[in-house]
Amino acid sequence: MAKPASHSDEHQREAGMDAATFFGAQPFTVQSAPGRVNLLGEHTDYNDGFMLPVATPQSTTVSVALNNNPEFEIYSATLGSAVAFGQDDKAPEGFAQYIEGCIRLLQQRAIEIPPLRMHVTSNVPLGSGLSSSAALEVATLRAMRALLGFELDDRSLALIAQQSEIQYAGVNCGIMDQMASSLADSEHMLFLDARTLATRLLPIPADSELIVIDSGMPRTLAASAYNVRRAECEAAARELGVQALRDVAAVDDVERLAPPLRERARHVVSENLRVLEAAEGVDAARFGELMNASHASLRDDYEVSIPELDELCDLLRAANGVHGARLTGAGFGGAVVALCRTGAAAAAGAAVVERFNAGASGRSAALLLPITTDTRTQ
Ligand code: GLA
């Protein structure tokens, strides 16, 4: 496990009662799962396409033991929040819904889940677009699998985690975040084909490291706009007579669509081509160009960027040793990621955060990680 990115993350993880205190004398099972940073391939997963996420060094840890009471008792040390619900009850709104979803979906597969006590702690930044919810779902499923001994491979586990998010947390997401949390590590990019769920671990371009900056901008529009984009992609695929936009081979093939479907489809088709090129193995300079092109496409054709994310990417590109930068995740706020020359990431990130925050009052961008060669080897 890599070290946490900052003292505030450390603080976040240690905020509440620790697992040993929570369980007392009772033995418990501990499992963790990471968040993700997507390097290339945005809004492609629900189009059956390709992507290249990396696991964050930060992770969520779930500790679990059988409960003597007939209830699920769940405590988040990070949020300082405790909830309980019975076998026939719904979990209260909030973080426990992701956990309840995992429990119910296992039960629907005829896996018996007895009453449990769970302790959750996380240093994955919450609400920054690094998939803290996928980390919670996957860590929960791993912990129950380890305690109860049922058979479930890592792909099935990701699919259940995704269904928990869709059916119980009400987020109509694709499969990238849960697959990344379940199968990626922070030393490689995970090449993922969302149609077949085939994966390959690929090296991050040589002599480079990553930096992630949380813009601090709330992602208020993200959920509604996300659903609109999904519907537009489905409409574009129908008009082009293909099962999914993944099946469109050339960017020119979308030109006969009317706006905005043409632009949406152009983003998805060109983004898939960028991922396929990167997965062939390109050097860091070319990978950076592909990231820049991805951002431009997300901004101009897919229209999921905001001026602050554009500004952060511009500042990053102008910084010493940065090969390329783009928004990462669904957009409308959240985080940006940059590929930097080894040794350049921390200084570039700190300088960009300082300049960005000085640019207008009330800004609170923060460095979430360098994934440096140091953290990669730990
Ligand atoms: C969110 C969703 C993912 C994916 C990205 C955009 O993170 O959860 O499934 O669609 O947005 O690439």
PDB file of C-alpha atoms in Angstrom, residues 13 19 23 28-33 59-65 74-75 95 99 116-122 135-144 146:
ATOM      1  CA  ARG A  13      -8.581   8.216   7.581  1.00  0.00           C
ATOM      2  CA  ALA A  19     -11.470  -0.819  13.839  1.00  0.00           C
ATOM      3  CA  PHE A  23     -14.773  -4.579  17.301  1.00  0.00           C
ATOM      4  CA  PHE A  28     -12.512  -9.226  12.216  1.00  0.00           C
ATOM      5  CA  THR A  29     -11.621  -9.511   8.524  1.00  0.00           C
ATOM      6  CA  VAL A  30     -10.052  -6.539   6.721  1.00  0.00           C
ATOM      7  CA  GLN A  31     -10.056  -5.770   2.978  1.00  0.00           C
ATOM      8  CA  SER A  32      -9.304  -2.626   0.953  1.00  0.00           C
ATOM      9  CA  ALA A  33      -9.981  -1.299  -2.545  1.00  0.00           C
ATOM     10  CA  SER A  59      -7.971   3.287  -0.717  1.00  0.00           C
ATOM     11  CA  THR A  60     -11.060   2.456   1.297  1.00  0.00           C
ATOM     12  CA  THR A  61     -10.808  -0.227   3.976  1.00  0.00           C
ATOM     13  CA  VAL A  62     -13.755  -2.286   5.198  1.00  0.00           C
ATOM     14  CA  SER A  63     -13.447  -4.487   8.294  1.00  0.00           C
ATOM     15  CA  VAL A  64     -16.238  -6.953   8.962  1.00  0.00           C
ATOM     16  CA  ALA A  65     -17.359  -9.481  11.586  1.00  0.00           C
ATOM     17  CA  ILE A  74     -22.196  -0.020   9.896  1.00  0.00           C
ATOM     18  CA  TYR A  75     -19.800   2.616  11.133  1.00  0.00           C
ATOM     19  CA  PHE A  95     -22.958   5.893   2.352  1.00  0.00           C
ATOM     20  CA  ILE A  99     -23.196  -1.261   1.202  1.00  0.00           C
ATOM     21  CA  LEU A 116     -22.753  -8.186  10.098  1.00  0.00           C
ATOM     22  CA  ARG A 117     -20.859  -5.414  11.820  1.00  0.00           C
ATOM     23  CA  MET A 118     -18.780  -3.273   9.479  1.00  0.00           C
ATOM     24  CA  HIS A 119     -16.192  -0.595  10.033  1.00  0.00           C
ATOM     25  CA  VAL A 120     -15.304   1.674   7.095  1.00  0.00           C
ATOM     26  CA  THR A 121     -12.387   4.036   6.734  1.00  0.00           C
ATOM     27  CA  SER A 122     -11.075   5.784   3.631  1.00  0.00           C
ATOM     28  CA  ALA A 135     -13.828   1.856  -3.739  1.00  0.00           C
ATOM     29  CA  LEU A 136     -16.456   1.473  -0.989  1.00  0.00           C
ATOM     30  CA  GLU A 137     -18.481  -1.060  -2.975  1.00  0.00           C
ATOM     31  CA  VAL A 138     -15.490  -3.168  -3.987  1.00  0.00           C
ATOM     32  CA  ALA A 139     -13.931  -3.094  -0.502  1.00  0.00           C
ATOM     33  CA  THR A 140     -17.303  -4.122   0.998  1.00  0.00           C
ATOM     34  CA  LEU A 141     -17.680  -7.037  -1.415  1.00  0.00           C
ATOM     35  CA  ARG A 142     -14.072  -8.136  -0.873  1.00  0.00           C
ATOM     36  CA  ALA A 143     -14.531  -8.040   2.904  1.00  0.00           C
ATOM     37  CA  MET A 144     -17.730 -10.114   2.770  1.00  0.00           C
ATOM     38  CA  ALA A 146     -13.118 -12.975   2.659  1.00  0.00           C
TER      39      ALA A 146
END
